Tab-separated table of C-alpha atoms and ligand atoms in Angstrom:
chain	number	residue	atom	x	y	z
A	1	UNK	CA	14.991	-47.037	-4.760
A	2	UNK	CA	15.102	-44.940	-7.789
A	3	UNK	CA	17.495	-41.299	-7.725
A	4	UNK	CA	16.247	-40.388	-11.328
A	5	UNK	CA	12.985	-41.049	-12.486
A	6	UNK	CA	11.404	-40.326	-15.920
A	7	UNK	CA	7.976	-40.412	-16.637
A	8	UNK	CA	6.724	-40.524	-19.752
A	9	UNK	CA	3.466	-40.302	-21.488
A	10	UNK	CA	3.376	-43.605	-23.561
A	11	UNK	CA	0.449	-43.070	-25.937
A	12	UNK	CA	-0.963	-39.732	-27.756
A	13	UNK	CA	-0.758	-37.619	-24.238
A	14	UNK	CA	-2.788	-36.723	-22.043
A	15	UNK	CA	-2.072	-39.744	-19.947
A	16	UNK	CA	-2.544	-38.293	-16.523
A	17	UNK	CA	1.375	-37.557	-16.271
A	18	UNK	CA	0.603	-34.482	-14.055
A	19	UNK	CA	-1.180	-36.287	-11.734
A	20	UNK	CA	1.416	-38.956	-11.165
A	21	UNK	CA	4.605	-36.464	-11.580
A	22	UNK	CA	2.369	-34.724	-8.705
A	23	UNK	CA	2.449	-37.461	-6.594
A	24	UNK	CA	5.768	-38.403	-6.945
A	25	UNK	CA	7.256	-34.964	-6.461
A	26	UNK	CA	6.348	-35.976	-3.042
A	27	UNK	CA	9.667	-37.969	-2.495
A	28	UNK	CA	11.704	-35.576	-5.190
A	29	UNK	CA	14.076	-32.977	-4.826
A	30	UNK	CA	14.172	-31.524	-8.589
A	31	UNK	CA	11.254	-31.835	-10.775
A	32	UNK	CA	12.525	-30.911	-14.536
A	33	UNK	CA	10.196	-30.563	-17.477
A	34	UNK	CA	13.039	-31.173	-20.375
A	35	UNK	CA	10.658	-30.280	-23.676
A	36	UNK	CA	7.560	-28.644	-25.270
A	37	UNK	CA	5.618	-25.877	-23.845
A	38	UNK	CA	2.142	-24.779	-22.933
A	39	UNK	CA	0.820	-26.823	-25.434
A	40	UNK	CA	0.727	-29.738	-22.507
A	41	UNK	CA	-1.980	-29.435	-20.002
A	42	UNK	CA	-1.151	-31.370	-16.878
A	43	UNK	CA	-4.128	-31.722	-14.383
A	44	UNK	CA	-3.499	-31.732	-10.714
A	45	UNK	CA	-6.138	-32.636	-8.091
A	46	UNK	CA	-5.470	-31.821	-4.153
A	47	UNK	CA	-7.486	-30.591	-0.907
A	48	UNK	CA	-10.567	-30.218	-3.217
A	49	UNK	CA	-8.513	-27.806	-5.462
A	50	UNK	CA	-8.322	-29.089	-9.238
A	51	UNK	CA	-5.067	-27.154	-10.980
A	52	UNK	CA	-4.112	-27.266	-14.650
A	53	UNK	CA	-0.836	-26.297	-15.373
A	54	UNK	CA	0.877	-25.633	-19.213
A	55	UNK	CA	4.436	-24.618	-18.911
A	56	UNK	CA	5.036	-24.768	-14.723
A	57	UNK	CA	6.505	-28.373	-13.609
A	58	UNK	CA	4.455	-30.270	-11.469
A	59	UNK	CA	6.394	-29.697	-8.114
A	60	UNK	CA	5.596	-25.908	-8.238
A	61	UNK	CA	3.477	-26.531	-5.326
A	62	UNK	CA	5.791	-27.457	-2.926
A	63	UNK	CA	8.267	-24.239	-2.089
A	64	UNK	CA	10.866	-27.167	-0.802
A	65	UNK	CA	11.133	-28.611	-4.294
A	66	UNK	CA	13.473	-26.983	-7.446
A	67	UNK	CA	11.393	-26.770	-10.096
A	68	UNK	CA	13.530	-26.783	-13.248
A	69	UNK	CA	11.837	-25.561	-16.980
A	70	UNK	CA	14.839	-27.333	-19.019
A	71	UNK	CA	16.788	-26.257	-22.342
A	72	UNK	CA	14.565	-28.667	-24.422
A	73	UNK	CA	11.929	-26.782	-23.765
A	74	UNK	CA	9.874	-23.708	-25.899
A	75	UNK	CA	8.782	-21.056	-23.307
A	76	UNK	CA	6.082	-18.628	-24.381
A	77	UNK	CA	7.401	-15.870	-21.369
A	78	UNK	CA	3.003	-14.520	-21.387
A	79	UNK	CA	1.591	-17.620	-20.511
A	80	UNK	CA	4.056	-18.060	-18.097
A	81	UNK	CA	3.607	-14.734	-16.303
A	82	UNK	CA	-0.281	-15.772	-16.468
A	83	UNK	CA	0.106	-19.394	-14.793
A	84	UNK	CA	2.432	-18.064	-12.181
A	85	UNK	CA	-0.119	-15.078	-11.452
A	86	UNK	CA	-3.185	-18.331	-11.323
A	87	UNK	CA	-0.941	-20.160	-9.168
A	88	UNK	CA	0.435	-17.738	-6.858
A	89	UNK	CA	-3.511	-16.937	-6.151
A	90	UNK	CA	-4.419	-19.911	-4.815
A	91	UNK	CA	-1.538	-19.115	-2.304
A	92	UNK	CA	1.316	-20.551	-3.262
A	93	UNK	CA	4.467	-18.198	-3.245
A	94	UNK	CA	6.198	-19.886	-6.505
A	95	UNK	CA	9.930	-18.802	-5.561
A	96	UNK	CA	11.246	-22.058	-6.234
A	97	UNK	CA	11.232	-22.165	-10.381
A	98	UNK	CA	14.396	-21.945	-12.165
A	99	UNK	CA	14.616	-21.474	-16.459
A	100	UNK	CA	17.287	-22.724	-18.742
A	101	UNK	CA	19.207	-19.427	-19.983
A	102	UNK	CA	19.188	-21.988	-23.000
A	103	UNK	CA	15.463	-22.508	-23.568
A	104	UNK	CA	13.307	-21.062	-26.478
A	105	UNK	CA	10.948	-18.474	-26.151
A	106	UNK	CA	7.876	-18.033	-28.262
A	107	UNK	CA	6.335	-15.266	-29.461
A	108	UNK	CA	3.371	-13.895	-30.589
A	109	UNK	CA	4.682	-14.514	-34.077
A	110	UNK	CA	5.337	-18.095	-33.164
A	111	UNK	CA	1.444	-18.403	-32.866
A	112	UNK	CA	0.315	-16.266	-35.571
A	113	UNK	CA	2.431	-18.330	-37.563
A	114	UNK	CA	1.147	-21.566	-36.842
A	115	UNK	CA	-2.651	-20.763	-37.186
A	116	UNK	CA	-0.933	-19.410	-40.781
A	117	UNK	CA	0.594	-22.360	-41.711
A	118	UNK	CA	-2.182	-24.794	-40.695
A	119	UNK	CA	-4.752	-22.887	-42.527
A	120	UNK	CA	-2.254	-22.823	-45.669
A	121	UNK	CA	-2.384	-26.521	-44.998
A	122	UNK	CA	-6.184	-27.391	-45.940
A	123	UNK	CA	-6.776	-30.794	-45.440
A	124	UNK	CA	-3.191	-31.704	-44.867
A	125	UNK	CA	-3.559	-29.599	-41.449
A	126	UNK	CA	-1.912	-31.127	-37.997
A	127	UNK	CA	-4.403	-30.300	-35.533
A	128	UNK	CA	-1.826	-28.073	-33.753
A	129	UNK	CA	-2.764	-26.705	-30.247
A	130	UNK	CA	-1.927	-22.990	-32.181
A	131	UNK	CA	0.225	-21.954	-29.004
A	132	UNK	CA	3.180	-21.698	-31.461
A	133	UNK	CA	5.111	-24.891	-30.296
A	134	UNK	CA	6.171	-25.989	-34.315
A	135	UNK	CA	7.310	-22.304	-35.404
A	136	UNK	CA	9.572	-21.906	-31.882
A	137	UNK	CA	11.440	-25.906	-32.703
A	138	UNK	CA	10.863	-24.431	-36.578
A	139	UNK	CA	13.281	-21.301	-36.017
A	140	UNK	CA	15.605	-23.225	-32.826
A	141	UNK	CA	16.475	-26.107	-35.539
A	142	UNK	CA	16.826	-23.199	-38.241
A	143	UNK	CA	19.445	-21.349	-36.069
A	144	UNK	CA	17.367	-18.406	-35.852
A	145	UNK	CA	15.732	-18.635	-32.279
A	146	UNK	CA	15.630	-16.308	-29.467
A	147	UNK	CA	16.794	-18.259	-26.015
A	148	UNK	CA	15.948	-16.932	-22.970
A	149	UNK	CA	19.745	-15.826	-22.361
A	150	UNK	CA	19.052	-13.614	-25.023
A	151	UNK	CA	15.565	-12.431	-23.851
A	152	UNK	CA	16.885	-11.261	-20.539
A	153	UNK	CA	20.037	-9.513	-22.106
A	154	UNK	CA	20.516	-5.737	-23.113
A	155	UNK	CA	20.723	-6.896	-26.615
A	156	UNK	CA	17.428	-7.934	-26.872
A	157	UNK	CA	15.739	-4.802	-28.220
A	158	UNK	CA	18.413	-5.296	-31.250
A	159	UNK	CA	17.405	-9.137	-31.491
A	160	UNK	CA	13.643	-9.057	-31.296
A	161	UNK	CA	13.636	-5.973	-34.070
A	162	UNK	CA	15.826	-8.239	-36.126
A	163	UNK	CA	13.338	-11.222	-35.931
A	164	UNK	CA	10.511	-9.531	-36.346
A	165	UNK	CA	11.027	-8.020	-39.261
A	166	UNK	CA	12.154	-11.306	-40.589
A	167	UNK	CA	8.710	-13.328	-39.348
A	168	UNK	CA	6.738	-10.245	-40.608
A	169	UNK	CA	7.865	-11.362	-44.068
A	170	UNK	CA	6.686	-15.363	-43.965
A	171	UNK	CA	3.390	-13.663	-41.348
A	172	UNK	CA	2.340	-11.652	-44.651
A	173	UNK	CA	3.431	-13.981	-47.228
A	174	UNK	CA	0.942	-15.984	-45.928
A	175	UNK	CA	-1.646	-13.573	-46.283
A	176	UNK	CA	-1.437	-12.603	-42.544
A	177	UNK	CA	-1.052	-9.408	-40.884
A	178	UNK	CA	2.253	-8.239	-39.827
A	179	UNK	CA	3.330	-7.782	-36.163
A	180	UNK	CA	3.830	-3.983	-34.635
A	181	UNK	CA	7.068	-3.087	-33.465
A	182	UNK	CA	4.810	-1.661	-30.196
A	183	UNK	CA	5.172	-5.044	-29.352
A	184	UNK	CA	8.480	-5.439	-28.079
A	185	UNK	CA	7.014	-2.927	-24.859
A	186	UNK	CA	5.199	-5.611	-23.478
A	187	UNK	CA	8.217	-8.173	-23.603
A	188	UNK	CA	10.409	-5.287	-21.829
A	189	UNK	CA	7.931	-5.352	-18.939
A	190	UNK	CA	7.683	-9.729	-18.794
A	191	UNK	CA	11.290	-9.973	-18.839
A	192	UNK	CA	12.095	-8.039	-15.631
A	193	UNK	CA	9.904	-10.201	-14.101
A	194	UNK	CA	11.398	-13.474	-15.652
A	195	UNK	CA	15.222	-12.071	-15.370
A	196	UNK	CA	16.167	-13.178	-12.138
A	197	UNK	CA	14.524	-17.133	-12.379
A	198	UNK	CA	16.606	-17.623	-15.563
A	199	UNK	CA	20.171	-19.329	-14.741
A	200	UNK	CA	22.275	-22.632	-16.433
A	201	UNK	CA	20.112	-25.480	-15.193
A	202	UNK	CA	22.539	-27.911	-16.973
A	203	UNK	CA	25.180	-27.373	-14.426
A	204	UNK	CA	21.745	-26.769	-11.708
A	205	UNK	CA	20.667	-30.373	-12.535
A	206	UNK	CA	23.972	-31.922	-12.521
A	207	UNK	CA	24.973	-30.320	-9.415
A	208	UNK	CA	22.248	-31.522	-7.749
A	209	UNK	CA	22.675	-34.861	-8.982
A	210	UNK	CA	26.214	-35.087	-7.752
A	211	UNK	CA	24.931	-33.968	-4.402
A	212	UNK	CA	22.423	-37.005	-4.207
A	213	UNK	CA	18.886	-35.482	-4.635
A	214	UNK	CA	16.163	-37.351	-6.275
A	215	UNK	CA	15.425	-35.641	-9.814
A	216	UNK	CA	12.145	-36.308	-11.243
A	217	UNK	CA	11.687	-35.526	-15.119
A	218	UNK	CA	8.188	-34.697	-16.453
A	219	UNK	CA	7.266	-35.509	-19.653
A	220	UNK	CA	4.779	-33.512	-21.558
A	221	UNK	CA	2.431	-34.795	-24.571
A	222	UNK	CA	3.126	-38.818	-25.839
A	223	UNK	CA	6.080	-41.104	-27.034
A	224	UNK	CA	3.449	-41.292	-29.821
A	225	UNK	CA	3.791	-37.582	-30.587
A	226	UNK	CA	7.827	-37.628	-30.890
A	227	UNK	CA	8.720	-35.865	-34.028
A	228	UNK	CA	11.226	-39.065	-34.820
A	229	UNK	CA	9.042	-41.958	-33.043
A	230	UNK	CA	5.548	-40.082	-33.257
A	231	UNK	CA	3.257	-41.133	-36.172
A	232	UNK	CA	4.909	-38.384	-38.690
A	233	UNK	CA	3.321	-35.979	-39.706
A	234	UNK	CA	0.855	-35.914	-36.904
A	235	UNK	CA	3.201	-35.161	-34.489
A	236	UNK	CA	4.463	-32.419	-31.831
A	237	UNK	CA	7.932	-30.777	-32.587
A	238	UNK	CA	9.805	-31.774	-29.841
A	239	UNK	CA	11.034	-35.202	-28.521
A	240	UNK	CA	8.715	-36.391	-25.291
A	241	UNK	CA	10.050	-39.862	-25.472
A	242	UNK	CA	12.736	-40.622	-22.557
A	243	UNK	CA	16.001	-39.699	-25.507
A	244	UNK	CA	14.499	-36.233	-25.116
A	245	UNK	CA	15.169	-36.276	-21.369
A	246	UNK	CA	19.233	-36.071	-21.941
A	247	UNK	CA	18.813	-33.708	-24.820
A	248	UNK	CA	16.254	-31.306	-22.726
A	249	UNK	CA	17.776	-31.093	-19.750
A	250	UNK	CA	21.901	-31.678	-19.755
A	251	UNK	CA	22.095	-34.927	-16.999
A	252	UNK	CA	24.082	-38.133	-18.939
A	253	UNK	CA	22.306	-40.643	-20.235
A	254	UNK	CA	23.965	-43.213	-18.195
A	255	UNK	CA	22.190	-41.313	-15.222
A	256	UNK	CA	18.953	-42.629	-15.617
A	257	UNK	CA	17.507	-44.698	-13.387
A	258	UNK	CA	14.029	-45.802	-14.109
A	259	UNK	CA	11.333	-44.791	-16.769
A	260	UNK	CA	8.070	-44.777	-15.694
A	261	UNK	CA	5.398	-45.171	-18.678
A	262	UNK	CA	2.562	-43.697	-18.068
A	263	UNK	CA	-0.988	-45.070	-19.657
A	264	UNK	CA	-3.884	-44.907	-19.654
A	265	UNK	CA	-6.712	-47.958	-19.129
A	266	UNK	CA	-8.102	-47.418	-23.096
A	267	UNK	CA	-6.600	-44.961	-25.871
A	268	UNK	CA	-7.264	-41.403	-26.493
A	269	UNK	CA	-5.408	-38.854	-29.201
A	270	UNK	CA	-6.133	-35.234	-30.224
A	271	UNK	CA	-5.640	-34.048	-33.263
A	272	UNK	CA	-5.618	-35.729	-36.685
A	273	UNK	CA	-3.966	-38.703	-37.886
A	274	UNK	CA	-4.288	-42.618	-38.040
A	275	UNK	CA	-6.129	-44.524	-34.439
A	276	UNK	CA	-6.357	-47.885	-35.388
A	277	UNK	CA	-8.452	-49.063	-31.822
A	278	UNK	CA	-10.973	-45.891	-32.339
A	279	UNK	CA	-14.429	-45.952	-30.845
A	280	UNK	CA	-16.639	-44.160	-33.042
A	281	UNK	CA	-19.666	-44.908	-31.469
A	282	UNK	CA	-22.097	-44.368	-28.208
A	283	UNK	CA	-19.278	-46.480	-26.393
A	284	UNK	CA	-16.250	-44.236	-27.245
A	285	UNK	CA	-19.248	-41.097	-26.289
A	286	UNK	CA	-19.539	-42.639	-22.947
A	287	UNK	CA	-15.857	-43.122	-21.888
A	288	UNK	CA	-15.457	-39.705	-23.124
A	289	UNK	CA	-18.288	-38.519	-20.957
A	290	UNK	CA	-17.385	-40.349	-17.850
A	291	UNK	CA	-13.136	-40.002	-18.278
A	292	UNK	CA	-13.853	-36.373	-18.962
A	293	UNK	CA	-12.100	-36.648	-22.187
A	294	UNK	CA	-11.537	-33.450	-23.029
A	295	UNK	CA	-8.442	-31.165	-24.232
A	296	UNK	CA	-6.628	-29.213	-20.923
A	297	UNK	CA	-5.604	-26.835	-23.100
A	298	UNK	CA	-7.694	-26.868	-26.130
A	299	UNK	CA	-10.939	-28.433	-24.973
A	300	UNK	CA	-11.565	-30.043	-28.085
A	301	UNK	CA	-13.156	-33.729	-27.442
A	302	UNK	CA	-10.580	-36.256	-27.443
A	303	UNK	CA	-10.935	-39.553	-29.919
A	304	UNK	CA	-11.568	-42.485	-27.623
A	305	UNK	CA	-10.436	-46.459	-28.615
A	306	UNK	CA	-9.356	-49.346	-26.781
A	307	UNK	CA	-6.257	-50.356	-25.064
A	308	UNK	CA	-3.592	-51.110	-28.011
A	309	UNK	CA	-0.671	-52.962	-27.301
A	310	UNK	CA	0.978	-52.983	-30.312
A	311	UNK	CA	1.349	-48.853	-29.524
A	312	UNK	CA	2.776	-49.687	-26.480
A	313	UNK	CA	4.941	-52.390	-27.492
A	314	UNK	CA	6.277	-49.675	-29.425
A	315	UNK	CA	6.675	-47.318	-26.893
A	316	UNK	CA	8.223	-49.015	-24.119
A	317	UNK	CA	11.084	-50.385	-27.134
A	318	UNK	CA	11.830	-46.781	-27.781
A	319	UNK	CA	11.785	-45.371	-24.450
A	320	UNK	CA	12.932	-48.261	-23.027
A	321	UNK	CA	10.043	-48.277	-20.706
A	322	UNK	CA	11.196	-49.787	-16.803
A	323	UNK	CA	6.984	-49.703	-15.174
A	324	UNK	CA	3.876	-48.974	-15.984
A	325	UNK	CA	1.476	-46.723	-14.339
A	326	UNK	CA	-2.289	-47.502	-15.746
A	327	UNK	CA	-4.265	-44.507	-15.044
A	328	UNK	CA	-8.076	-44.263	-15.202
A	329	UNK	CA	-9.206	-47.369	-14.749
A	330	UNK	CA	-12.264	-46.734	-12.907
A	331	UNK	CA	-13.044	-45.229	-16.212
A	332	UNK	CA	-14.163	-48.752	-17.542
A	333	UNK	CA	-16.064	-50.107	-14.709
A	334	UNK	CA	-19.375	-50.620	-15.770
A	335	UNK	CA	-18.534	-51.835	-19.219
A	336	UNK	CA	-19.409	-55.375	-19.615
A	337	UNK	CA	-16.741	-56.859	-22.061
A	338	UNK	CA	-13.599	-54.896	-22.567
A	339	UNK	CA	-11.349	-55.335	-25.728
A	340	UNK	CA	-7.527	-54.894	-26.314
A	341	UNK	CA	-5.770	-54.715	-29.552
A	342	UNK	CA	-3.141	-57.025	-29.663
A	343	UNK	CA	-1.938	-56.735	-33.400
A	344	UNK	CA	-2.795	-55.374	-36.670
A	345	UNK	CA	-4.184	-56.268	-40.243
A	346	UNK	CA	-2.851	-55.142	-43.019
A	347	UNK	CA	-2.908	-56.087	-46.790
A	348	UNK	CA	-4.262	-59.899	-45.720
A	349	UNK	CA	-1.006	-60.085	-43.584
A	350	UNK	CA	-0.886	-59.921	-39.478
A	351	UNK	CA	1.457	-57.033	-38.026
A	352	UNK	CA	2.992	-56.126	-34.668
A	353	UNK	CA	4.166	-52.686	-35.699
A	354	UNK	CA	3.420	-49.262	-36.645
A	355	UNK	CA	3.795	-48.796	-40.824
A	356	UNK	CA	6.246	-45.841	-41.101
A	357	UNK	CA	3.867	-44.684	-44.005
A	358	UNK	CA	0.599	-43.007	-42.800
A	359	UNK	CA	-1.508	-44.199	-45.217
A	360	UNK	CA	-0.681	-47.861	-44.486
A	361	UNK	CA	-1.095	-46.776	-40.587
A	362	UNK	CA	-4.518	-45.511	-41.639
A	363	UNK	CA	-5.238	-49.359	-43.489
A	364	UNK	CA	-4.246	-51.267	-40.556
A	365	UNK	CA	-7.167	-53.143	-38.856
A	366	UNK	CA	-7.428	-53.956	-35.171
A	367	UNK	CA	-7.352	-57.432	-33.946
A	368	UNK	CA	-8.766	-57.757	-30.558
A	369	UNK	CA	-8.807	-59.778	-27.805
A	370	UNK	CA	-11.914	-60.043	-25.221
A	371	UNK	CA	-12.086	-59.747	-21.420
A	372	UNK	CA	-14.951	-59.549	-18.919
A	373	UNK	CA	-15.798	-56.526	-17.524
A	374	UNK	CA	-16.164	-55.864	-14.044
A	375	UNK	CA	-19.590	-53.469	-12.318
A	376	UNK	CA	-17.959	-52.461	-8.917
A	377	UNK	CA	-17.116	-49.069	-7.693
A	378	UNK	CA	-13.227	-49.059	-7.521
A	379	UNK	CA	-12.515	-45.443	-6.564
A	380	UNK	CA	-12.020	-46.543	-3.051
A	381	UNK	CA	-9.613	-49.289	-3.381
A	382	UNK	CA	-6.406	-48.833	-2.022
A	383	UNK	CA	-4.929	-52.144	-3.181
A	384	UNK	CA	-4.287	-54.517	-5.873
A	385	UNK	CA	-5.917	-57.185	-3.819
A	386	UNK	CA	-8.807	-54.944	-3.340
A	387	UNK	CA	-9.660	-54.561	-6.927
A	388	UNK	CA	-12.488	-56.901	-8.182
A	389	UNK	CA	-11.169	-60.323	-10.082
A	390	UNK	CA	-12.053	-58.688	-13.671
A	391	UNK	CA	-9.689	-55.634	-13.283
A	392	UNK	CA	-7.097	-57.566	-12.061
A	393	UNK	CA	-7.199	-59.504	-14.875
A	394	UNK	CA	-7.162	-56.669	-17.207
A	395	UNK	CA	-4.361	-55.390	-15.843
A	396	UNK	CA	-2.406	-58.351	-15.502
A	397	UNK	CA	-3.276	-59.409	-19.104
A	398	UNK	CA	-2.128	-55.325	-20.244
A	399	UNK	CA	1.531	-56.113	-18.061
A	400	UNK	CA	1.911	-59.581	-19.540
A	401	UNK	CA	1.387	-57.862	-23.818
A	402	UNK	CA	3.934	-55.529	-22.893
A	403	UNK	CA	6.322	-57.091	-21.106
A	404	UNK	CA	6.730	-54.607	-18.101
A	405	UNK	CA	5.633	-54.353	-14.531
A	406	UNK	CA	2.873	-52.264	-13.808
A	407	UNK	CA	4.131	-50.163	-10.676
A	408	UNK	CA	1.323	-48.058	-9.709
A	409	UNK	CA	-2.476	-47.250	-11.263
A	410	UNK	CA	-4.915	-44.792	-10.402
A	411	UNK	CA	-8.793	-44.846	-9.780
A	412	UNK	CA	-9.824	-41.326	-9.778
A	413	UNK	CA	-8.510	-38.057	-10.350
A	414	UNK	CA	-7.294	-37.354	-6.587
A	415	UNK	CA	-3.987	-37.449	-5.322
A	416	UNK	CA	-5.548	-40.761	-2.461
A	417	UNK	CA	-6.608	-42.285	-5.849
A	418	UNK	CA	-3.113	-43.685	-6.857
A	419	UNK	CA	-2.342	-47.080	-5.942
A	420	UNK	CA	1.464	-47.681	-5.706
A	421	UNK	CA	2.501	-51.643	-6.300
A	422	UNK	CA	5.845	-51.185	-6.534
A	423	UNK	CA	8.476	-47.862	-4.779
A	424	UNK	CA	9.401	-45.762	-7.684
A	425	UNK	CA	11.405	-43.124	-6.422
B	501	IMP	P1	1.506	-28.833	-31.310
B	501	IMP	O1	2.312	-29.490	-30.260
B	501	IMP	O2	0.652	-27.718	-30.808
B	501	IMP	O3	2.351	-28.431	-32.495
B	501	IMP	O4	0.461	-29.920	-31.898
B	501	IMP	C1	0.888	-31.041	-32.648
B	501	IMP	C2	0.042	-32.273	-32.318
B	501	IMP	O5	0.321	-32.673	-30.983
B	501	IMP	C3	-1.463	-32.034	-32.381
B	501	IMP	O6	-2.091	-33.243	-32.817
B	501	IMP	C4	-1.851	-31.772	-30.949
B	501	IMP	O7	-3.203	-32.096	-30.677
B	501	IMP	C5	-0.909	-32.737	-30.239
B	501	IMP	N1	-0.592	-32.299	-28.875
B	501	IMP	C6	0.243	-31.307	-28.500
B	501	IMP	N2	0.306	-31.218	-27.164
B	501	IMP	C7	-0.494	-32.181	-26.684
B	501	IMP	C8	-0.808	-32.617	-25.361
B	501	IMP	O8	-0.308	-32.101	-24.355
B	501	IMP	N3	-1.677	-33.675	-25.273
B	501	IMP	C9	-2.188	-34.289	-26.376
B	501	IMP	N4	-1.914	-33.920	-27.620
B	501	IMP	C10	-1.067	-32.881	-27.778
């Protein structure tokens, strides 16, 4: 049995990390997210009920479990007030949510800045969800950040007028319009309201490590999206491989105990950039269709391809990947030969990697392997052994080309639907 448990979105996001985080918060103590913001949309299914949260971790639901909003992470204070209001409506009270004093906080600059700077980009543009995530890690790496210490502090007036002027300067340099000073009101009202959750997780976390309890850390976005392991430039700002766990939340490294890669049955991304495995065709239109592929946060359709295990080769090397959970697999039933991409073309010459260059990522050519598909319903199985002989072999032949047990996988988007193989936490 597992006391720390990572889990880890091992492609492009949206992997269904909510979902499992949600189900494992079950057995957990301390859920942590450790980095981003409310640019991650984690869907959560229960009693009928479907919630989508952004910035909250996934054990808000439970008023026995600490809910922890690490350092790592960029904390936009409005759409925080707004999921807590959404949350607390459906009944639940919310009183268990604690906020790194270190944490960034974005404002309304952050986001007029980044619809700024990817317009100034033309075709060059990211694809950014526009909630201000790359201007927030922009000014925290630049020294100039506001952290939530500072945000709840009598100084903060001073601060923010300080700032703003200076983002007003790089808002209308790039032919924007600058921000009113009227604005700080609004943040004086938020911040009473945030003041009393904010406190030193590090020494929270730790604490409660020392004392035994079962800390579960919730990645947001995709290994695939890291800013140093991501495919550069198309890429988030933060770090949602497992390194970022230890930087984004304050526990050692040598404390953790298993990390959980979660993926999904095919590939999807959002967003621009290289996707070797894409589906652009009626087959890629129907997984989207029937997996509901489309952004939490953004709703923009997400790309579709097949299962790629070079990708994941990749990812479970870097985050040193300990189990697989395979999530929408039901997704495929019905198709009657599946493919995986087990390696990559390139310049006449066959590759296992990902080209650190984006225009030789875009060149590389999918080599695929074929398996039978299967026709049965499998929403209702609640075993491996239940599973017709097809999926079993898909899965089997997706744990044996990347070399780690799969520990759970999920058939639908309910809470019942997920299958656990193996005890995880
Ligand atoms: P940003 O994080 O808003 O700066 O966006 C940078 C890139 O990451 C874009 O391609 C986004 O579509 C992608 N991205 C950010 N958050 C998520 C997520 O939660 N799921 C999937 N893609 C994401």
């Amino acid at each position: 049995m597992n006391k720390t448990v990572v889990v880890i979105g091992s492609q492009w996001g949206d992997e269904g990390k909510g979902k499992i985080t949600n189900y494992l918060s079950e057995a957990a103590d301390v859920i942590v997210r450790f980095q981003g913001g409310d640019n991650a949309g984690h869907t959560i299914v229960f009693d009928n009920n479907t919630y989508k949260l952004h910035l909250l971790p996934s054990g808000i639901f439970d008023e026995n479990k600490k809910n922890i909003m690490g350092n790592g992470m960029v904390i936009n204070p409005k759409s925080l007030i707004k999921e807590l209001e959404d949350i607390r409506s459906y009944g639940f009270k919310c009183n268990n949510l604690y906020i790194s004093d270190r944490a960034h906080v974005i404002f309304d600059y952050h986001k007029v800045l980044d619809v700024l700077i990817e317009e100034s980009l033309g075709d060059l543009k990211i694809g950014t969800t526009k909630k201000g995530i790359g201007p927030a890690y922009t000014d925290k790496v630049s020294r100039i950040g506001i952290r939530m210490a500072d945000f709840v502090s009598d100084d903060f007036e001073e601060i923010y007028y300080k700032h703003l002027a200076l983002k007003n300067k790089e808002i209308v340099r790039l032919g924007g319009e600058p921000i009113s000073k009227d604005s700080l009101k609004e943040y004086l009202v938020i911040r009473e309201i945030i003041k009393p959750l904010v406190c030193d997780t590090i020494s929270l976390i730790n604490e409660e490590h020392k004392l035994g309890s079962k800390i579960l850390f919730e990645g947001a976005q995709g290994a695939l999206l890291d800013i140093d392991y991501g495919t550069y430039p198309y890429v988030t700002s933060s770090s949602p491989s497992s390194a970022g766990v230890v930087v984004g939340s304050g526990l050692g490294v040598n404390k953790i105990n298993e990390v959980l890669g979660i993926v999904k049955a095919y590939t999807t991304r959002v967003g621009e950039g290289p996707f070797p495995s894409e589906l652009n065709n009626s087959l890629g239109d129907h997984i989207r269709e029937v997996g509901h592929e489309y952004g939490a946060t953004t709703n923009r359709p997400r790309r579709i391809g097949w299962f790629d295990s070079v990708l994941l080769n990749y990812s479970s090397m870097v985050n040193g990947l300990t189990g697989l959970a395979i999530m929408l697999l039901d997704v495929l039933t019905g198709i009657n030969e599946l493919q995986i991409c087990v390696s990559y073309t390139l310049d006449g010459k066959i590759i296992n990697s990902i080209p650190a260059r984006l225009k030789d990522f875009s060149r590389c050519k999918p080599n695929y392997i074929s398996l039978p598909g299967w026709s049965e319903d499998i929403t209702n199985v609640k075993s491996f052994d239940e599973l017709p002989v097809n999926a079993k072999n898909y899965l089997r032949k997706i744990e044996e080309l990347v070399g780690v047990e799969i520990k759970c996988f999920s058939v639908g988007p309910d809470r019942e639907q997920t299958i656990i193989m193996k005890e995880i936490i």
